[in-house]
Amino acid sequence: MNIEINILGLKNAEKFSDICQNYPTTLYLRSGQFCVDPKSMLGVLAIFYSASDPVFVDTNDMDDETLQKFTKDIDRYIKK
Protein backbone atom coordinates (compact mmCIF):
# COMPACT_ATOMS: atom_id res chain seq x y z
CA MET A 1 0.00 0.00 0.00
CA ASN A 2 1.25 3.48 -0.87
CA ILE A 3 0.45 6.29 1.56
CA GLU A 4 1.15 9.90 0.56
CA ILE A 5 2.96 11.75 3.30
CA ASN A 6 4.33 15.21 4.00
CA ILE A 7 7.14 15.96 6.40
CA LEU A 8 8.57 19.39 7.05
CA GLY A 9 11.63 19.98 9.17
CA LEU A 10 14.37 18.06 10.87
CA LYS A 11 12.39 17.16 14.02
CA ASN A 12 9.49 15.70 12.01
CA ALA A 13 11.88 13.72 9.80
CA GLU A 14 13.53 12.32 12.91
CA LYS A 15 10.19 11.36 14.50
CA PHE A 16 8.91 9.78 11.28
CA SER A 17 12.11 7.77 10.89
CA ASP A 18 11.90 6.63 14.53
CA ILE A 19 8.34 5.39 13.96
CA CYS A 20 9.43 3.45 10.87
CA GLN A 21 12.28 1.84 12.81
CA ASN A 22 9.71 0.24 15.11
CA TYR A 23 8.41 -1.91 12.25
CA PRO A 24 10.46 -4.95 11.18
CA THR A 25 8.96 -5.07 7.67
CA THR A 26 10.71 -3.50 4.72
CA LEU A 27 9.43 0.00 4.01
CA TYR A 28 10.26 2.31 1.12
CA LEU A 29 9.91 6.05 0.73
CA ARG A 30 9.30 6.87 -2.93
CA SER A 31 9.03 10.02 -4.99
CA GLY A 32 9.24 9.85 -8.76
CA GLN A 33 12.50 8.08 -9.54
CA PHE A 34 13.83 8.36 -5.98
CA CYS A 35 13.55 5.58 -3.40
CA VAL A 36 15.05 5.66 0.10
CA ASP A 37 14.80 3.75 3.35
CA PRO A 38 12.44 5.66 5.69
CA LYS A 39 14.24 4.10 8.65
CA SER A 40 17.13 6.42 7.77
CA MET A 41 16.60 10.02 8.89
CA LEU A 42 19.12 11.16 6.29
CA GLY A 43 17.13 9.34 3.60
CA VAL A 44 13.89 10.97 4.78
CA LEU A 45 15.47 14.43 4.72
CA ALA A 46 17.09 13.85 1.34
CA ILE A 47 13.89 12.82 -0.39
CA PHE A 48 11.82 15.67 1.05
CA TYR A 49 14.37 18.34 0.20
CA SER A 50 15.18 17.06 -3.30
CA ALA A 51 11.96 15.54 -4.64
CA SER A 52 9.48 17.65 -6.57
CA ASP A 53 6.89 14.87 -6.90
CA PRO A 54 4.56 13.70 -4.10
CA VAL A 55 6.22 11.40 -1.55
CA PHE A 56 4.73 8.01 -0.66
CA VAL A 57 5.64 5.47 1.97
CA ASP A 58 5.30 1.96 0.50
CA THR A 59 4.28 -0.51 3.20
CA ASN A 60 5.18 -3.44 0.95
CA ASP A 61 3.75 -6.70 2.38
CA MET A 62 2.65 -5.42 5.81
CA ASP A 63 -0.27 -7.42 7.24
CA ASP A 64 -3.61 -5.66 7.90
CA GLU A 65 -3.24 -5.44 11.68
CA THR A 66 0.27 -3.99 11.48
CA LEU A 67 -0.82 -1.63 8.68
CA GLN A 68 -3.61 -0.24 10.88
CA LYS A 69 -1.17 0.39 13.71
CA PHE A 70 1.38 1.93 11.35
CA THR A 71 -1.13 4.32 9.76
CA LYS A 72 -2.28 5.35 13.23
CA ASP A 73 1.33 5.99 14.28
CA ILE A 74 2.10 8.12 11.20
CA ASP A 75 -1.30 9.86 11.03
CA ARG A 76 0.20 13.33 11.62
CA TYR A 77 2.38 12.88 8.49
CA ILE A 78 -0.31 11.52 6.14
CA LYS A 79 -1.27 14.08 3.54
CA LYS A 80 -4.97 14.73 3.79
mmCIF file of N, CA, C and O in Angstrom:
data_model
loop_
_atom_site.group_PDB
_atom_site.id
_atom_site.type_symbol
_atom_site.label_atom_id
_atom_site.label_comp_id
_atom_site.label_asym_id
_atom_site.label_seq_id
_atom_site.Cartn_x
_atom_site.Cartn_y
_atom_site.Cartn_z
ATOM 1 N N MET A 1 0.832 -1.173 0.000
ATOM 2 C CA MET A 1 0.000 0.000 0.000
ATOM 3 C C MET A 1 0.878 1.238 0.000
ATOM 4 O O MET A 1 1.868 1.300 0.720
ATOM 5 N N ASN A 2 0.531 2.208 -0.813
ATOM 6 C CA ASN A 2 1.249 3.477 -0.867
ATOM 7 C C ASN A 2 0.440 4.546 -0.142
ATOM 8 O O ASN A 2 -0.740 4.731 -0.425
ATOM 9 N N ILE A 3 1.091 5.244 0.785
ATOM 10 C CA ILE A 3 0.449 6.290 1.561
ATOM 11 C C ILE A 3 1.200 7.591 1.311
ATOM 12 O O ILE A 3 2.415 7.668 1.566
ATOM 13 N N GLU A 4 0.494 8.612 0.806
ATOM 14 C CA GLU A 4 1.145 9.895 0.557
ATOM 15 C C GLU A 4 1.391 10.606 1.880
ATOM 16 O O GLU A 4 0.494 10.707 2.721
ATOM 17 N N ILE A 5 2.613 11.092 2.052
ATOM 18 C CA ILE A 5 2.963 11.753 3.300
ATOM 19 C C ILE A 5 3.634 13.092 3.029
ATOM 20 O O ILE A 5 4.094 13.374 1.919
ATOM 21 N N ASN A 6 3.687 13.906 4.066
ATOM 22 C CA ASN A 6 4.326 15.207 3.995
ATOM 23 C C ASN A 6 5.061 15.442 5.306
ATOM 24 O O ASN A 6 4.464 15.344 6.375
ATOM 25 N N ILE A 7 6.328 15.732 5.210
ATOM 26 C CA ILE A 7 7.144 15.959 6.398
ATOM 27 C C ILE A 7 7.940 17.239 6.179
ATOM 28 O O ILE A 7 8.624 17.383 5.171
ATOM 29 N N LEU A 8 7.817 18.140 7.115
ATOM 30 C CA LEU A 8 8.574 19.386 7.051
ATOM 31 C C LEU A 8 9.452 19.502 8.283
ATOM 32 O O LEU A 8 8.972 19.368 9.402
ATOM 33 N N GLY A 9 10.723 19.726 8.069
ATOM 34 C CA GLY A 9 11.634 19.983 9.168
ATOM 35 C C GLY A 9 12.375 18.766 9.696
ATOM 36 O O GLY A 9 11.949 17.631 9.539
ATOM 37 N N LEU A 10 13.472 19.071 10.331
ATOM 38 C CA LEU A 10 14.370 18.056 10.874
ATOM 39 C C LEU A 10 13.712 17.226 11.976
ATOM 40 O O LEU A 10 13.805 16.003 11.982
ATOM 41 N N LYS A 11 13.026 17.877 12.898
ATOM 42 C CA LYS A 11 12.393 17.156 14.017
ATOM 43 C C LYS A 11 11.346 16.172 13.518
ATOM 44 O O LYS A 11 11.266 15.046 13.990
ATOM 45 N N ASN A 12 10.521 16.588 12.547
ATOM 46 C CA ASN A 12 9.493 15.702 12.006
ATOM 47 C C ASN A 12 10.114 14.536 11.243
ATOM 48 O O ASN A 12 9.620 13.417 11.311
ATOM 49 N N ALA A 13 11.193 14.795 10.516
ATOM 50 C CA ALA A 13 11.883 13.721 9.798
ATOM 51 C C ALA A 13 12.437 12.704 10.785
ATOM 52 O O ALA A 13 12.341 11.493 10.569
ATOM 53 N N GLU A 14 12.981 13.204 11.888
ATOM 54 C CA GLU A 14 13.531 12.320 12.913
ATOM 55 C C GLU A 14 12.430 11.473 13.553
ATOM 56 O O GLU A 14 12.581 10.270 13.720
ATOM 57 N N LYS A 15 11.297 12.095 13.880
ATOM 58 C CA LYS A 15 10.194 11.365 14.500
ATOM 59 C C LYS A 15 9.606 10.324 13.540
ATOM 60 O O LYS A 15 9.316 9.200 13.937
ATOM 61 N N PHE A 16 9.443 10.703 12.271
ATOM 62 C CA PHE A 16 8.907 9.778 11.277
ATOM 63 C C PHE A 16 9.843 8.578 11.120
ATOM 64 O O PHE A 16 9.405 7.434 11.103
ATOM 65 N N SER A 17 11.127 8.838 11.020
ATOM 66 C CA SER A 17 12.110 7.769 10.888
ATOM 67 C C SER A 17 12.098 6.852 12.107
ATOM 68 O O SER A 17 12.177 5.628 11.973
ATOM 69 N N ASP A 18 11.978 7.430 13.300
ATOM 70 C CA ASP A 18 11.902 6.632 14.530
ATOM 71 C C ASP A 18 10.687 5.706 14.521
ATOM 72 O O ASP A 18 10.771 4.553 14.933
ATOM 73 N N ILE A 19 9.548 6.219 14.047
ATOM 74 C CA ILE A 19 8.339 5.392 13.958
ATOM 75 C C ILE A 19 8.587 4.220 13.016
ATOM 76 O O ILE A 19 8.262 3.079 13.326
ATOM 77 N N CYS A 20 9.168 4.501 11.863
ATOM 78 C CA CYS A 20 9.428 3.449 10.868
ATOM 79 C C CYS A 20 10.376 2.386 11.397
ATOM 80 O O CYS A 20 10.235 1.206 11.077
ATOM 81 N N GLN A 21 11.326 2.791 12.240
ATOM 82 C CA GLN A 21 12.284 1.841 12.806
ATOM 83 C C GLN A 21 11.614 0.828 13.733
ATOM 84 O O GLN A 21 12.159 -0.252 13.972
ATOM 85 N N ASN A 22 10.434 1.149 14.231
ATOM 86 C CA ASN A 22 9.706 0.241 15.114
ATOM 87 C C ASN A 22 9.029 -0.906 14.373
ATOM 88 O O ASN A 22 8.464 -1.788 15.014
ATOM 89 N N TYR A 23 9.072 -0.875 13.055
ATOM 90 C CA TYR A 23 8.413 -1.906 12.253
ATOM 91 C C TYR A 23 9.457 -2.749 11.536
ATOM 92 O O TYR A 23 10.281 -2.211 10.783
ATOM 93 N N PRO A 24 9.434 -4.079 11.753
ATOM 94 C CA PRO A 24 10.456 -4.955 11.181
ATOM 95 C C PRO A 24 10.315 -5.175 9.670
ATOM 96 O O PRO A 24 11.239 -5.644 9.034
ATOM 97 N N THR A 25 9.160 -4.848 9.101
ATOM 98 C CA THR A 25 8.964 -5.071 7.669
ATOM 99 C C THR A 25 9.762 -4.051 6.861
ATOM 100 O O THR A 25 10.134 -2.996 7.351
ATOM 101 N N THR A 26 10.004 -4.394 5.615
ATOM 102 C CA THR A 26 10.714 -3.500 4.719
ATOM 103 C C THR A 26 9.769 -2.403 4.260
ATOM 104 O O THR A 26 8.675 -2.673 3.776
ATOM 105 N N LEU A 27 10.192 -1.158 4.438
ATOM 106 C CA LEU A 27 9.430 0.002 4.011
ATOM 107 C C LEU A 27 10.260 0.778 2.996
ATOM 108 O O LEU A 27 11.491 0.740 3.038
ATOM 109 N N TYR A 28 9.583 1.472 2.105
ATOM 110 C CA TYR A 28 10.257 2.311 1.122
ATOM 111 C C TYR A 28 9.606 3.678 1.109
ATOM 112 O O TYR A 28 8.394 3.797 1.257
ATOM 113 N N LEU A 29 10.411 4.703 0.919
ATOM 114 C CA LEU A 29 9.913 6.051 0.732
ATOM 115 C C LEU A 29 10.208 6.396 -0.714
ATOM 116 O O LEU A 29 11.363 6.376 -1.141
ATOM 117 N N ARG A 30 9.151 6.681 -1.494
ATOM 118 C CA ARG A 30 9.304 6.872 -2.934
ATOM 119 C C ARG A 30 8.781 8.236 -3.379
ATOM 120 O O ARG A 30 7.768 8.698 -2.874
ATOM 121 N N SER A 31 9.473 8.802 -4.338
ATOM 122 C CA SER A 31 9.029 10.023 -4.993
ATOM 123 C C SER A 31 9.626 10.026 -6.389
ATOM 124 O O SER A 31 10.845 10.114 -6.551
ATOM 125 N N GLY A 32 8.749 9.909 -7.389
ATOM 126 C CA GLY A 32 9.237 9.854 -8.762
ATOM 127 C C GLY A 32 10.247 8.740 -8.918
ATOM 128 O O GLY A 32 9.972 7.586 -8.619
ATOM 129 N N GLN A 33 11.458 9.081 -9.330
ATOM 130 C CA GLN A 33 12.502 8.083 -9.544
ATOM 131 C C GLN A 33 13.327 7.805 -8.288
ATOM 132 O O GLN A 33 14.190 6.933 -8.293
ATOM 133 N N PHE A 34 13.073 8.526 -7.208
ATOM 134 C CA PHE A 34 13.834 8.357 -5.979
ATOM 135 C C PHE A 34 13.182 7.333 -5.060
ATOM 136 O O PHE A 34 11.964 7.262 -4.951
ATOM 137 N N CYS A 35 14.016 6.565 -4.374
ATOM 138 C CA CYS A 35 13.547 5.581 -3.403
ATOM 139 C C CYS A 35 14.592 5.511 -2.288
ATOM 140 O O CYS A 35 15.780 5.313 -2.556
ATOM 141 N N VAL A 36 14.128 5.708 -1.039
ATOM 142 C CA VAL A 36 15.046 5.664 0.098
ATOM 143 C C VAL A 36 14.433 4.819 1.212
ATOM 144 O O VAL A 36 13.237 4.527 1.201
ATOM 145 N N ASP A 37 15.236 4.493 2.175
ATOM 146 C CA ASP A 37 14.804 3.751 3.352
ATOM 147 C C ASP A 37 14.275 4.751 4.380
ATOM 148 O O ASP A 37 15.037 5.586 4.868
ATOM 149 N N PRO A 38 12.980 4.698 4.724
ATOM 150 C CA PRO A 38 12.443 5.656 5.693
ATOM 151 C C PRO A 38 12.950 5.432 7.116
ATOM 152 O O PRO A 38 12.708 6.248 7.988
ATOM 153 N N LYS A 39 13.664 4.349 7.336
ATOM 154 C CA LYS A 39 14.243 4.098 8.654
ATOM 155 C C LYS A 39 15.534 4.901 8.824
ATOM 156 O O LYS A 39 16.121 4.919 9.894
ATOM 157 N N SER A 40 15.949 5.571 7.758
ATOM 158 C CA SER A 40 17.132 6.423 7.774
ATOM 159 C C SER A 40 16.682 7.889 7.772
ATOM 160 O O SER A 40 16.047 8.348 6.819
ATOM 161 N N MET A 41 17.002 8.615 8.835
ATOM 162 C CA MET A 41 16.604 10.016 8.894
ATOM 163 C C MET A 41 17.222 10.801 7.751
ATOM 164 O O MET A 41 16.592 11.675 7.160
ATOM 165 N N LEU A 42 18.457 10.481 7.402
ATOM 166 C CA LEU A 42 19.123 11.157 6.291
ATOM 167 C C LEU A 42 18.376 10.895 4.980
ATOM 168 O O LEU A 42 18.198 11.798 4.165
ATOM 169 N N GLY A 43 17.913 9.665 4.789
ATOM 170 C CA GLY A 43 17.135 9.339 3.597
ATOM 171 C C GLY A 43 15.834 10.118 3.546
ATOM 172 O O GLY A 43 15.439 10.635 2.500
ATOM 173 N N VAL A 44 15.155 10.224 4.695
ATOM 174 C CA VAL A 44 13.890 10.965 4.776
ATOM 175 C C VAL A 44 14.135 12.433 4.421
ATOM 176 O O VAL A 44 13.424 13.020 3.604
ATOM 177 N N LEU A 45 15.150 13.032 5.012
ATOM 178 C CA LEU A 45 15.468 14.435 4.722
ATOM 179 C C LEU A 45 15.835 14.628 3.258
ATOM 180 O O LEU A 45 15.385 15.574 2.614
ATOM 181 N N ALA A 46 16.642 13.730 2.730
ATOM 182 C CA ALA A 46 17.091 13.852 1.345
ATOM 183 C C ALA A 46 15.928 13.831 0.370
ATOM 184 O O ALA A 46 15.869 14.643 -0.560
ATOM 185 N N ILE A 47 14.988 12.924 0.564
ATOM 186 C CA ILE A 47 13.885 12.815 -0.388
ATOM 187 C C ILE A 47 12.946 14.020 -0.277
ATOM 188 O O ILE A 47 12.443 14.517 -1.275
ATOM 189 N N PHE A 48 12.733 14.537 0.914
ATOM 190 C CA PHE A 48 11.824 15.673 1.052
ATOM 191 C C PHE A 48 12.442 16.981 0.576
ATOM 192 O O PHE A 48 11.734 17.865 0.132
ATOM 193 N N TYR A 49 13.743 17.101 0.652
ATOM 194 C CA TYR A 49 14.374 18.336 0.196
ATOM 195 C C TYR A 49 14.783 18.306 -1.267
ATOM 196 O O TYR A 49 15.087 19.339 -1.836
ATOM 197 N N SER A 50 14.760 17.137 -1.900
ATOM 198 C CA SER A 50 15.178 17.065 -3.298
ATOM 199 C C SER A 50 14.065 16.673 -4.256
ATOM 200 O O SER A 50 14.149 16.945 -5.441
ATOM 201 N N ALA A 51 13.019 16.033 -3.761
ATOM 202 C CA ALA A 51 11.964 15.542 -4.643
ATOM 203 C C ALA A 51 10.940 16.632 -4.940
ATOM 204 O O ALA A 51 10.563 17.397 -4.064
ATOM 205 N N SER A 52 10.518 16.686 -6.198
ATOM 206 C CA SER A 52 9.483 17.649 -6.574
ATOM 207 C C SER A 52 8.128 16.967 -6.742
ATOM 208 O O SER A 52 7.109 17.630 -6.828
ATOM 209 N N ASP A 53 8.130 15.643 -6.786
ATOM 210 C CA ASP A 53 6.893 14.866 -6.903
ATOM 211 C C ASP A 53 6.361 14.539 -5.509
ATOM 212 O O ASP A 53 7.099 14.609 -4.527
ATOM 213 N N PRO A 54 5.092 14.132 -5.405
ATOM 214 C CA PRO A 54 4.559 13.695 -4.101
ATOM 215 C C PRO A 54 5.389 12.537 -3.546
ATOM 216 O O PRO A 54 5.964 11.753 -4.296
ATOM 217 N N VAL A 55 5.431 12.437 -2.223
ATOM 218 C CA VAL A 55 6.219 11.403 -1.552
ATOM 219 C C VAL A 55 5.254 10.388 -0.932
ATOM 220 O O VAL A 55 4.282 10.753 -0.277
ATOM 221 N N PHE A 56 5.562 9.104 -1.162
ATOM 222 C CA PHE A 56 4.731 8.011 -0.662
ATOM 223 C C PHE A 56 5.577 7.061 0.162
ATOM 224 O O PHE A 56 6.723 6.793 -0.186
ATOM 225 N N VAL A 57 4.999 6.560 1.247
ATOM 226 C CA VAL A 57 5.637 5.467 1.969
ATOM 227 C C VAL A 57 4.962 4.190 1.466
ATOM 228 O O VAL A 57 3.738 4.098 1.410
ATOM 229 N N ASP A 58 5.771 3.243 1.030
ATOM 230 C CA ASP A 58 5.303 1.956 0.499
ATOM 231 C C ASP A 58 5.441 0.941 1.620
ATOM 232 O O ASP A 58 6.542 0.643 2.074
ATOM 233 N N THR A 59 4.289 0.423 2.065
ATOM 234 C CA THR A 59 4.284 -0.515 3.196
ATOM 235 C C THR A 59 4.573 -1.946 2.775
ATOM 236 O O THR A 59 4.588 -2.845 3.618
ATOM 237 N N ASN A 60 4.774 -2.150 1.480
ATOM 238 C CA ASN A 60 5.185 -3.439 0.953
ATOM 239 C C ASN A 60 4.189 -4.541 1.322
ATOM 240 O O ASN A 60 3.040 -4.475 0.952
ATOM 241 N N ASP A 61 4.602 -5.548 2.067
ATOM 242 C CA ASP A 61 3.747 -6.696 2.377
ATOM 243 C C ASP A 61 3.287 -6.708 3.839
ATOM 244 O O ASP A 61 3.103 -7.759 4.434
ATOM 245 N N MET A 62 3.069 -5.534 4.414
ATOM 246 C CA MET A 62 2.646 -5.416 5.807
ATOM 247 C C MET A 62 1.241 -6.013 5.972
ATOM 248 O O MET A 62 0.353 -5.738 5.168
ATOM 249 N N ASP A 63 1.048 -6.828 7.008
ATOM 250 C CA ASP A 63 -0.275 -7.420 7.236
ATOM 251 C C ASP A 63 -1.257 -6.340 7.702
ATOM 252 O O ASP A 63 -0.862 -5.258 8.129
ATOM 253 N N ASP A 64 -2.554 -6.645 7.627
ATOM 254 C CA ASP A 64 -3.605 -5.665 7.901
ATOM 255 C C ASP A 64 -3.535 -5.079 9.310
ATOM 256 O O ASP A 64 -3.705 -3.873 9.495
ATOM 257 N N GLU A 65 -3.299 -5.909 10.295
ATOM 258 C CA GLU A 65 -3.244 -5.442 11.678
ATOM 259 C C GLU A 65 -2.079 -4.476 11.884
ATOM 260 O O GLU A 65 -2.222 -3.412 12.490
ATOM 261 N N THR A 66 -0.916 -4.844 11.363
ATOM 262 C CA THR A 66 0.266 -3.993 11.475
ATOM 263 C C THR A 66 0.067 -2.705 10.682
ATOM 264 O O THR A 66 0.464 -1.626 11.132
ATOM 265 N N LEU A 67 -0.552 -2.808 9.516
ATOM 266 C CA LEU A 67 -0.818 -1.633 8.684
ATOM 267 C C LEU A 67 -1.714 -0.637 9.418
ATOM 268 O O LEU A 67 -1.466 0.569 9.379
ATOM 269 N N GLN A 68 -2.730 -1.129 10.102
ATOM 270 C CA GLN A 68 -3.614 -0.244 10.876
ATOM 271 C C GLN A 68 -2.827 0.496 11.957
ATOM 272 O O GLN A 68 -2.997 1.697 12.148
ATOM 273 N N LYS A 69 -1.980 -0.231 12.661
ATOM 274 C CA LYS A 69 -1.171 0.388 13.714
ATOM 275 C C LYS A 69 -0.202 1.399 13.115
ATOM 276 O O LYS A 69 -0.042 2.502 13.626
ATOM 277 N N PHE A 70 0.430 1.042 12.001
ATOM 278 C CA PHE A 70 1.385 1.928 11.355
ATOM 279 C C PHE A 70 0.706 3.221 10.891
ATOM 280 O O PHE A 70 1.228 4.314 11.135
ATOM 281 N N THR A 71 -0.446 3.111 10.237
ATOM 282 C CA THR A 71 -1.134 4.316 9.757
ATOM 283 C C THR A 71 -1.583 5.193 10.930
ATOM 284 O O THR A 71 -1.571 6.418 10.821
ATOM 285 N N LYS A 72 -1.933 4.573 12.041
ATOM 286 C CA LYS A 72 -2.282 5.351 13.231
ATOM 287 C C LYS A 72 -1.043 6.080 13.762
ATOM 288 O O LYS A 72 -1.116 7.251 14.139
ATOM 289 N N ASP A 73 0.090 5.397 13.773
ATOM 290 C CA ASP A 73 1.331 5.989 14.277
ATOM 291 C C ASP A 73 1.819 7.151 13.409
ATOM 292 O O ASP A 73 2.410 8.100 13.921
ATOM 293 N N ILE A 74 1.610 7.064 12.097
ATOM 294 C CA ILE A 74 2.100 8.121 11.199
ATOM 295 C C ILE A 74 0.998 9.094 10.773
ATOM 296 O O ILE A 74 1.206 9.899 9.873
ATOM 297 N N ASP A 75 -0.140 9.038 11.429
ATOM 298 C CA ASP A 75 -1.297 9.855 11.027
ATOM 299 C C ASP A 75 -0.960 11.330 10.842
ATOM 300 O O ASP A 75 -1.423 11.963 9.900
ATOM 301 N N ARG A 76 -0.134 11.893 11.704
ATOM 302 C CA ARG A 76 0.200 13.326 11.615
ATOM 303 C C ARG A 76 0.993 13.656 10.347
ATOM 304 O O ARG A 76 1.072 14.812 9.969
ATOM 305 N N TYR A 77 1.574 12.643 9.699
ATOM 306 C CA TYR A 77 2.382 12.882 8.492
ATOM 307 C C TYR A 77 1.633 12.524 7.207
ATOM 308 O O TYR A 77 2.118 12.810 6.107
ATOM 309 N N ILE A 78 0.474 11.901 7.329
ATOM 310 C CA ILE A 78 -0.305 11.516 6.143
ATOM 311 C C ILE A 78 -0.926 12.762 5.536
ATOM 312 O O ILE A 78 -1.578 13.547 6.231
ATOM 313 N N LYS A 79 -0.701 12.940 4.238
ATOM 314 C CA LYS A 79 -1.271 14.085 3.542
ATOM 315 C C LYS A 79 -2.759 13.885 3.388
ATOM 316 O O LYS A 79 -3.198 12.855 2.892
ATOM 317 N N LYS A 80 -3.520 14.854 3.817
ATOM 318 C CA LYS A 80 -4.972 14.729 3.792
ATOM 319 C C LYS A 80 -5.586 15.666 2.791
ATOM 320 O O LYS A 80 -5.056 16.616 2.387
#
